[in-house]
């Protein structure tokens, strides 16, 4: 290196400290800081009230599957608008089964349940495809309980399934968001398990969003004006405001039902043959860790068996294992608090569209059974006569 | 990637607040070193930082000795380290395994305990910078005496992950300037550059997602969409890589430090030679200075020049990844460069209007020249875009996709 | 303040504002689980 070269860069980049340069720098900094602060303020303002209109469910084009990640504040604002502190509120969670794959808007389990329960109840469907008993819906229940809402949490749980600690991976951001904002119920059993190294990034993201509201802001922009992220689920018009993209879940015509029958049959067999703990206590332990006790006491978990049409085709021993397993599931779930039921007993081929998802008729059939349990749970909690 | 995480955002925010707040040059340098070491340790991956420390310490002391033989030896050590960490699997599977599968298998098994699952973070950049440094020392330039300056040259965090590949003399000058005096111009220019880089990256991500959603059905898509995908691939890599370079250059500039430029509108190039003057400049100049020229460059006739070009470009290709398609991509460009440099027609296309038109009237001449220029640009872009297929896809698939671009 | 200086201030405040918005957007995008395209990481 040479001193000459050194001086030349100094000279080149040295601030010609005139008033104009200072003004330029000051303007730039003020502009940047102000814009950043305004973004945060608008984000805060946006999620202070409900942004969703005509909400039915977080359908695929309005969910993390298509990079729309509703925040805890946004979902709570929605819930506050749809629910009522003076009534019993039902929050539906779980997987695609209770989300309503195979059931168009207006004919979902949630819609049927709303009709069955009548005016004294409010129902909101927060289940997600690929979701779990824990996750967005359950964590929203915690927030609602903290705000003195009377809530019954209704979710599906698969036969031989268990419960993840924070919900399925795509939805875990929500837990960290709600936790950073101190909106969840304090649950030490869960907190003690939050030690995995890869949680550090999520924790940091949620902490930043707690003060800067960037997710809230860009969600609102994406919902109302323009979406900026490409999604393979909305290939032709990914930029379109998400409010303009309707729920596109369909009641699949006959030729689209049970499309993978043989594969699904093999799957049933494989699941049945999987070595499991004889008494299946795992599900109880997982529930106790993931769900605070107040949520469990107010939960209805529906053990949903696979389509009987497929099950009947399985070997007798497979069917026997399944039967034992589903009864054990109900027992284990009940032991740790929630009301549990075999929700799909007696269903027929047409009540399903595939191995696990219920059809429109299945949704209509399951709703009264759930409604009974919701009423019973409400009575037990002293909310209704 | 590493620049896209909230942990990184917080790291950057804290670092810059401290860097700008500390007015003492030595303290700034120490802070920069602390940040760079933290960055390297945090993101180093399974290989850890030890390999880089060993290579760096060796490079520092060997350079201080100014012994040409020692420098040559240590360059070999660096190159072998790069081959070991990055190319062992390829050597066994892609080369030895073709003829002697058993030998390849037992070789890989023998190395399984030593070879980390991923190479050390930035090893390609480290090695290229060390080789550059030692080559310059061999050519008689003075080494960096200060261990702190050398450590900063080695570990400077903005350019650690994806370059640009630095040159030590320019960097040392710039570093001392940045440590002494970061101007408001630097901060503004750096931030704007950073923002541009971020936008490019995100735009590139949109293209990436679109390409990924379309490529599986490439064969059955309409011809226009197939061409659309190829164009999107070309822009995706430009936006992504130049966006990353912009971010690195922007971060450095915010410290008052200038890094070499990496891109200069490569898609307006009107010849392959011109393209390589504009694309990944810090790599192409490195290849020129430390491979092509030492091999003899263009000094020993056309055949030797072409051969040198092939070797240099094949190595350039392999630098991007340990697989045959990368090597072939390099050779493909080597062929392009050889043709562009050897045949009169491409030279005419790329440089000046053919003399035969000089008797035309000026307007006709200009129009003809523009047409030639347009044609040479289109031919260059076609060559480059087909090259990207080779870069991104296995050879047979790239060949098939290329054929499908010209058939219904 | 001279008109030229005022113009300069407005221009650079707007550029600063764009940078501020990009920074905010960056924080948003980073939280989305989009698999990044990796050109060269090693």
GROMACS .gro file of N, CA and C in nm, chain A residues 281 283-285 287-288 293 296-297 301 331-338:
model
   54
  281UNK      N    1  -4.947  -4.392   2.620
  281UNK     CA    2  -4.954  -4.282   2.718
  281UNK      C    3  -4.888  -4.156   2.661
  283UNK      N    4  -4.952  -3.974   2.412
  283UNK     CA    5  -5.042  -3.865   2.373
  283UNK      C    6  -5.084  -3.784   2.496
  284UNK      N    7  -5.104  -3.852   2.608
  284UNK     CA    8  -5.141  -3.781   2.730
  284UNK      C    9  -5.030  -3.690   2.778
  285UNK      N   10  -4.908  -3.742   2.779
  285UNK     CA   11  -4.793  -3.663   2.823
  285UNK      C   12  -4.775  -3.542   2.733
  287UNK      N   13  -4.996  -3.392   2.549
  287UNK     CA   14  -5.105  -3.295   2.572
  287UNK      C   15  -5.079  -3.213   2.698
  288UNK      N   16  -5.033  -3.281   2.802
  288UNK     CA   17  -5.008  -3.211   2.929
  288UNK      C   18  -4.896  -3.108   2.915
  293UNK      N   19  -5.333  -2.643   3.154
  293UNK     CA   20  -5.444  -2.723   3.210
  293UNK      C   21  -5.581  -2.658   3.188
  296UNK      N   22  -5.699  -2.754   2.850
  296UNK     CA   23  -5.737  -2.896   2.843
  296UNK      C   24  -5.874  -2.918   2.906
  297UNK      N   25  -5.899  -2.850   3.018
  297UNK     CA   26  -6.026  -2.868   3.088
  297UNK      C   27  -6.143  -2.820   3.003
  301UNK      N   28  -6.176  -3.301   2.226
  301UNK     CA   29  -6.089  -3.355   2.122
  301UNK      C   30  -6.157  -3.475   2.056
  331UNK      N   31  -5.946  -4.280   2.576
  331UNK     CA   32  -5.919  -4.298   2.718
  331UNK      C   33  -5.802  -4.210   2.763
  332UNK      N   34  -5.695  -4.216   2.687
  332UNK     CA   35  -5.575  -4.139   2.725
  332UNK      C   36  -5.600  -3.989   2.723
  333UNK      N   37  -5.675  -3.945   2.624
  333UNK     CA   38  -5.704  -3.801   2.615
  333UNK      C   39  -5.789  -3.758   2.735
  334UNK      N   40  -5.892  -3.840   2.766
  334UNK     CA   41  -5.981  -3.806   2.877
  334UNK      C   42  -5.905  -3.797   3.010
  335UNK      N   43  -5.805  -3.883   3.024
  335UNK     CA   44  -5.729  -3.888   3.149
  335UNK      C   45  -5.660  -3.756   3.182
  336UNK      N   46  -5.621  -3.682   3.077
  336UNK     CA   47  -5.548  -3.557   3.104
  336UNK      C   48  -5.638  -3.434   3.093
  337UNK      N   49  -5.767  -3.453   3.087
  337UNK     CA   50  -5.854  -3.337   3.098
  337UNK      C   51  -5.960  -3.318   2.993
  338UNK      N   52  -5.922  -3.319   2.864
  338UNK     CA   53  -6.023  -3.286   2.764
  338UNK      C   54  -6.136  -3.390   2.757
   0.00000   0.00000   0.00000
